Coordinates of C-alpha atoms and ligand atoms in Angstrom, one line a residue:
X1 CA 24.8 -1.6 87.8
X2 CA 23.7 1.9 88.5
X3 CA 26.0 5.1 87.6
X4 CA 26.6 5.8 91.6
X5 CA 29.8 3.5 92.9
X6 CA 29.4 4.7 96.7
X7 CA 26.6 6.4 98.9
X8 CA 26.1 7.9 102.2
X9 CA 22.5 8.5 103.5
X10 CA 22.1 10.5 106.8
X11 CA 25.8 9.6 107.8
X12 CA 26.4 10.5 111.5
X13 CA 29.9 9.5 113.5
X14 CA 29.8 10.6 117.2
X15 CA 32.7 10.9 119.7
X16 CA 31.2 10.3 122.7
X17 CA 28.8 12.7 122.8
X18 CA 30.4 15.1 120.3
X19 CA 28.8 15.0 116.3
X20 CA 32.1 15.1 113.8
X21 CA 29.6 14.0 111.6
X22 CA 25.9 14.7 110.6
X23 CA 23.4 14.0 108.4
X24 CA 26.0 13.8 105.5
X25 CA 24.6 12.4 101.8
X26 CA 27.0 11.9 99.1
X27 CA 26.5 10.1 95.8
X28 CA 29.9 9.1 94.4
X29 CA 29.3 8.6 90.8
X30 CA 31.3 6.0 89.2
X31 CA 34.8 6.9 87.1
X32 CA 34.9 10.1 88.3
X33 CA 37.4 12.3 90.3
X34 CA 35.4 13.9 93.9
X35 CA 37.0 15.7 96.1
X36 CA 36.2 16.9 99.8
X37 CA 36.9 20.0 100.8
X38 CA 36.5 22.0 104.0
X39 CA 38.4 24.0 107.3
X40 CA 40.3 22.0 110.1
X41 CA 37.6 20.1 112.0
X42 CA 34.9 19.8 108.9
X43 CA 34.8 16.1 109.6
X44 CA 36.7 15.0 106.1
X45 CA 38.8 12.6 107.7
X46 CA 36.4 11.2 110.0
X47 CA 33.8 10.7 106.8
X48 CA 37.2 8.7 105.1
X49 CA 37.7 7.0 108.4
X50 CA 33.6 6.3 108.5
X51 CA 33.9 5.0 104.9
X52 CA 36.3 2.1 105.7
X53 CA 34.9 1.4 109.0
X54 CA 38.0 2.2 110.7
X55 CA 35.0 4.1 113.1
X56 CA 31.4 3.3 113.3
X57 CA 28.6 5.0 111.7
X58 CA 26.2 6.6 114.6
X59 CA 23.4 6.9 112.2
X60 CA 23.0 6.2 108.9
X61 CA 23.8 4.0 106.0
X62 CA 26.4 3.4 103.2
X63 CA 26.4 1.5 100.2
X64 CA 28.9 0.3 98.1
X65 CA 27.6 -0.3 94.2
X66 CA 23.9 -0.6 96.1
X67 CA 25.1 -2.9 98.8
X68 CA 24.6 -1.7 102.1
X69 CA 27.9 -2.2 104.0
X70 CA 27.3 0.1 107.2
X71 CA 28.2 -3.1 109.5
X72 CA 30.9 -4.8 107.6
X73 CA 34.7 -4.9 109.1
X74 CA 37.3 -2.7 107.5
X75 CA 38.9 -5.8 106.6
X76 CA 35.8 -6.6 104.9
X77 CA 35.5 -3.4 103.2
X78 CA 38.8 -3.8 101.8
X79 CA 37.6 -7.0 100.1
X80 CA 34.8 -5.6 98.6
X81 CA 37.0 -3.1 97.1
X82 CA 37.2 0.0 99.2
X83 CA 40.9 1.3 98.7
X84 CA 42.5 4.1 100.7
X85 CA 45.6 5.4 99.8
X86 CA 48.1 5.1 103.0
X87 CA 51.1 7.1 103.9
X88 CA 54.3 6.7 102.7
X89 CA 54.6 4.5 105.9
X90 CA 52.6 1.7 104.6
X91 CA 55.3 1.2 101.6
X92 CA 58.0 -1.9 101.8
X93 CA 61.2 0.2 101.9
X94 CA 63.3 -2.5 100.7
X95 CA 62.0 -3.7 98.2
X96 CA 61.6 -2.7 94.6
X97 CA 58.8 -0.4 93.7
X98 CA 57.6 -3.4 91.4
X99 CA 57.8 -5.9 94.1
X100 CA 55.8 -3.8 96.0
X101 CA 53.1 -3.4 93.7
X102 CA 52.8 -7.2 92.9
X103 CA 52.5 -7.7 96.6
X104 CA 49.4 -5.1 96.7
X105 CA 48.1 -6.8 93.7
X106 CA 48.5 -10.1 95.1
X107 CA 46.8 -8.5 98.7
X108 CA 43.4 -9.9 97.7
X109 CA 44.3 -13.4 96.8
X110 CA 44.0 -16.4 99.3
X111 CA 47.3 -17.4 98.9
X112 CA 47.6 -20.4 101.1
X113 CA 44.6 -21.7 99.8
X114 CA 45.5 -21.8 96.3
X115 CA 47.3 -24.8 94.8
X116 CA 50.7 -24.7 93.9
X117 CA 50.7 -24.6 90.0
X118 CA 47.9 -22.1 90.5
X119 CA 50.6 -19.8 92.4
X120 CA 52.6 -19.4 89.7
X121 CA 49.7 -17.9 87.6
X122 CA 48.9 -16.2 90.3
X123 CA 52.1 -14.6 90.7
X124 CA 52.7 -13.8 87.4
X125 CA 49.0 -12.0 87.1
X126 CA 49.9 -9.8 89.8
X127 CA 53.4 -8.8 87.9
X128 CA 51.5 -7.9 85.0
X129 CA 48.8 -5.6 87.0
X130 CA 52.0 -4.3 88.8
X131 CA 53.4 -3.7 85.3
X132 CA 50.5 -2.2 84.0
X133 CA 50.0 0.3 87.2
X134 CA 53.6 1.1 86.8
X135 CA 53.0 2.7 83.3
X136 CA 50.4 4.5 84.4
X137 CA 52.4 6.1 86.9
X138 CA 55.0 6.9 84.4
X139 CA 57.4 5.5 86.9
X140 CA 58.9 2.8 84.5
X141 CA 62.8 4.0 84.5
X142 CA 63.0 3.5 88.6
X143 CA 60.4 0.5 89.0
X144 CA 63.8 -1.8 90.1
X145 CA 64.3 0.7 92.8
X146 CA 64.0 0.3 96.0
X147 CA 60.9 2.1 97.7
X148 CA 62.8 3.5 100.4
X149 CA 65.2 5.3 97.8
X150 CA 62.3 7.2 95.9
X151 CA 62.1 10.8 96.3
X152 CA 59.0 11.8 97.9
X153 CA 56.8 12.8 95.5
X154 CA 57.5 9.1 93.6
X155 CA 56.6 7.5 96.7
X156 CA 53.4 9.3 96.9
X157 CA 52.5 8.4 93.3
X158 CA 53.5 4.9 94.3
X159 CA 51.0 5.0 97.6
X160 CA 48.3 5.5 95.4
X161 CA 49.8 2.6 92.9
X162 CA 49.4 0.1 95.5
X163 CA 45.8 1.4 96.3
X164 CA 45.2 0.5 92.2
X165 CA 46.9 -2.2 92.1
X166 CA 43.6 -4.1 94.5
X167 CA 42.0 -3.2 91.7
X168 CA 39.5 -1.2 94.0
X169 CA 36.0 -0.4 93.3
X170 CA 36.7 3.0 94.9
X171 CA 40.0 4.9 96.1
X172 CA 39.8 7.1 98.8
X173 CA 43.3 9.6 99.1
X174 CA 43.9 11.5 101.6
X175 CA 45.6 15.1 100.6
X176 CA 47.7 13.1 98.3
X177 CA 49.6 16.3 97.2
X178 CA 50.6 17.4 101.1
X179 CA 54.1 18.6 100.7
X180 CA 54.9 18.5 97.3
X181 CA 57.2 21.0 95.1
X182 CA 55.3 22.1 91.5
X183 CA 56.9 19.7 89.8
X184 CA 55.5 16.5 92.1
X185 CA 52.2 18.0 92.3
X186 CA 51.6 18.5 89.0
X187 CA 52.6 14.7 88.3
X188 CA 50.2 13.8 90.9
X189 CA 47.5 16.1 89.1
X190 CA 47.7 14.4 85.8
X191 CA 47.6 10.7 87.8
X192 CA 44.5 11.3 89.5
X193 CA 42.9 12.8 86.6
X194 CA 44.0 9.7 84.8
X195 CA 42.7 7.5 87.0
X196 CA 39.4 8.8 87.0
X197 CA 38.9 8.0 83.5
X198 CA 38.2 4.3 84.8
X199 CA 38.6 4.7 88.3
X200 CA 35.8 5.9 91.1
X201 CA 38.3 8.5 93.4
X202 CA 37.0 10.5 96.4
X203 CA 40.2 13.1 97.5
X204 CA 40.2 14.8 100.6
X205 CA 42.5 18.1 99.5
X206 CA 43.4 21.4 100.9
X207 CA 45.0 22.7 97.8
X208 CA 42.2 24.6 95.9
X209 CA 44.2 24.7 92.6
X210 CA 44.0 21.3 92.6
X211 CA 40.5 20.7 93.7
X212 CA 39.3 23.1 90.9
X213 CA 41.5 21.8 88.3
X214 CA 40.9 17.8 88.6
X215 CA 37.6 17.4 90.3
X216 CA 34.3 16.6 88.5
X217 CA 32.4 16.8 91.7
X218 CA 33.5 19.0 94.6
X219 CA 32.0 18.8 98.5
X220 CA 32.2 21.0 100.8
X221 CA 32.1 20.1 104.1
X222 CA 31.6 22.2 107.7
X223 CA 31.7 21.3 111.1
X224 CA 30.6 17.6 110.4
X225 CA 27.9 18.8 107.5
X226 CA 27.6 19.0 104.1
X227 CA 27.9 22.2 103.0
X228 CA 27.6 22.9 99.2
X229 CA 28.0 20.7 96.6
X230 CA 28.1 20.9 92.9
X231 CA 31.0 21.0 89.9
X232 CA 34.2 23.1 90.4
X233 CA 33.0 26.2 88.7
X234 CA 29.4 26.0 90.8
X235 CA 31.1 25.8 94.2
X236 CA 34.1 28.1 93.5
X237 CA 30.9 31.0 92.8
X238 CA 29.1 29.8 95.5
X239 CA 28.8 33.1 97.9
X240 CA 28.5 30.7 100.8
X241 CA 31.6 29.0 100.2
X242 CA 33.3 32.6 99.2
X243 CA 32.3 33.9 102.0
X244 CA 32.9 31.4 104.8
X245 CA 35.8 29.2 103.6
X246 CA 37.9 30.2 100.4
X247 CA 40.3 32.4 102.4
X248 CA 40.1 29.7 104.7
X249 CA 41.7 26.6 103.6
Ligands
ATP1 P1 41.6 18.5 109.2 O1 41.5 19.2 108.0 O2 42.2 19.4 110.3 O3 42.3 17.2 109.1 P2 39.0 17.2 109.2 O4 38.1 18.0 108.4 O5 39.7 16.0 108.7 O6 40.1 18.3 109.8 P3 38.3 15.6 111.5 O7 39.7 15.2 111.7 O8 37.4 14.5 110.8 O9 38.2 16.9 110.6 O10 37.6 16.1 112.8 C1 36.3 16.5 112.9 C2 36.0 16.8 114.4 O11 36.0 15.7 115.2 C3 37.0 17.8 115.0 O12 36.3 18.7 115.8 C4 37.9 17.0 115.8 O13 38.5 17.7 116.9 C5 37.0 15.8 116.2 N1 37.7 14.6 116.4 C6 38.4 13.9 115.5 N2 38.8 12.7 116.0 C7 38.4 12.6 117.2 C8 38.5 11.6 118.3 N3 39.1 10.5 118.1 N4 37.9 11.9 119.4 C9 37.2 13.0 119.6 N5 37.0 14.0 118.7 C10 37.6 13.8 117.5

C-alpha cells in the first residue's frame, strides 16, 4: 500500500459553464491531519462535494488508496470508505449518543443478508467500535444521553464519531469547529489531532489558529485552484498567501 490514502490529478468540476474547480492535485498522505484553506468561493466545498461524488468531476481523476474511483456513486464511495462528517442534522436525536454510534458502525453491514446468529455478533461488534469511539471522544459520562440533549459542541464531536465509527479510509470534515466557544474548540482540536495519529483527515477550516496548530499539510486554495501548499509554518510565510488571503479568511 503506498503512503498516499487519496489523490486528485487535474480535478476540474464545472457549473454549467462556470470552473469552481481546476486543475486541482492533492496527495493526501495517509494518518495525517490536511486541511483546506481559502476565501468564500475558493472551490473547498465543491472539491469535498467532488470527493464523494455528490457532483461530477469535469476533468480529471481521483484515487482512493491507488484505485481510481472518478465514476463510482457516492453510495459507492461511502463503501469503499470515504467518510464525511455531516451536520448536526444527520444525528438521531432520540436516541442515545451510543446507540447512535452502533448504528454508524453497523452502516456498512448487509444486515438483511446476514443470518440471524450472525446478527448478534454483529451487533455486539458494532457496540464495542461504538464503545471504543466513545473513549476517544472523551464523551463517556453522557454516552446514555440522548443526542438531541447534547450541547453543541458534544454533538459536533459526536458527528465526527459516527464518521469513525465506518471505520473510514478517509474523513473529510467540513469546518468542524463553526460556532464553537474556546472551550469546544479546543476539545475538537485535540480530537482531530488524535485521530490523525491512525486516521487519513482532510478539514476544510476558516479558523487559522486551528489550521496552523493541527495540520500536517495545509492547502490553499483560490478561485477553484490550488494555490500554495506546503506544512503550517511554510504556508503561514508564504508572501503569496500573506499577501492575498491571511487578512482574508
Ligand atoms: P465558502 O468558504 O464560501 O463555503 P468555498 O470555497 O466552499 O466557499 P464553493 O462553495 O465550492 O466555495 O464555491 C466555489 C464557486 O462555485 C463559487 O464561485 C460559487 O458561487 C460557485 N458555486 C457553488 N455551487 C454552485 C452551484 N450549485 N451552481 C453554480 N455555481 C456554484
Amino acid at each position: 500500500m503506498t503512503d498516499i490514502a487519496l489523490q486528485t490529478r487535474g480535478l476540474g468540476v464545472k457549473y454549467g459553464n462556470f470552473h469552481a474547480l481546476a486543475e486541482v492535485d492533492l496527495q493526501i498522505r495517509r494518518n495525517s491531519v490536511h486541511s483546506i484553506i481559502g476565501p468564500n468561493g475558493a472551490g473547498k466545498t465543491t472539491l469535498f462535494h467532488a470527493l464523494t461524488g455528490r457532483v461530477r468531476a469535469s476533468s480529471g481523476r481521483i484515487e482512493l488508496d491507488g484505485r481510481d474511483i472518478t465514476d463510482t456513486s457516492d453510495d459507492d464511495r461511502v463503501r469503499l470508505g470515504i467518510a464525511r462528517s455531516f451536520q448536526v442534522t444527520s444525528l438521531f436525536p432520540n436516541l442515545a449518543l451510543r446507540e447512535n454510534l452502533r448504528l454508524a458502525a453497523q452502516g456498512r453491514t448487509p444486515w438483511q443478508a446476514l443470518a440471524p446468529w450472525r446478527r448478534a455478533e454483529a451487533n455486539a461488534e458494532a457496540l464495542a467500535i461504538a464503545d471504543e469511539v466513545i473513549e476517544r471522544l472523551a464523551l463517556a459520562p453522557v454516552s446514555n444521553r440522548l443526542a438531541g440533549e447534547l450541547s453543541h459542541g458534544q454533538q459536533r464531536r459526536l458527528e465526527v464519531g459516527m464518521a469513525m465509527a465506518a471505520r473510514p479510509r478517509v474523513i473529510l470534515l467540513d469546518e468542524p469547529t463553526s460556532g464553537m466557544g474556546i472551550d469546544d474548540i479546543e476539545a475538537m482540536k485535540q480530537l482531530i489531532r488524535d485521530l490523525g495519529r491512525d486516521h487519513t483527515v482532510l478539514f476544510i477550516e476558516h479558523n487559522m489558529g486551528i489550521v496552523m496548530n493541527i495540520s500536517d499539510m495545509v492547502t490553499v486554495m483560490r478561485l477553484g485552484r490550488k494555490l500554495v501548499e506546503g506544512p503550517p509554518a511554510q504556508v503561514r510565510d508564504d508572501p503569496e498567501v500573506q499577501r492575498a488571503y491571511l487578512g482574508n479568511m
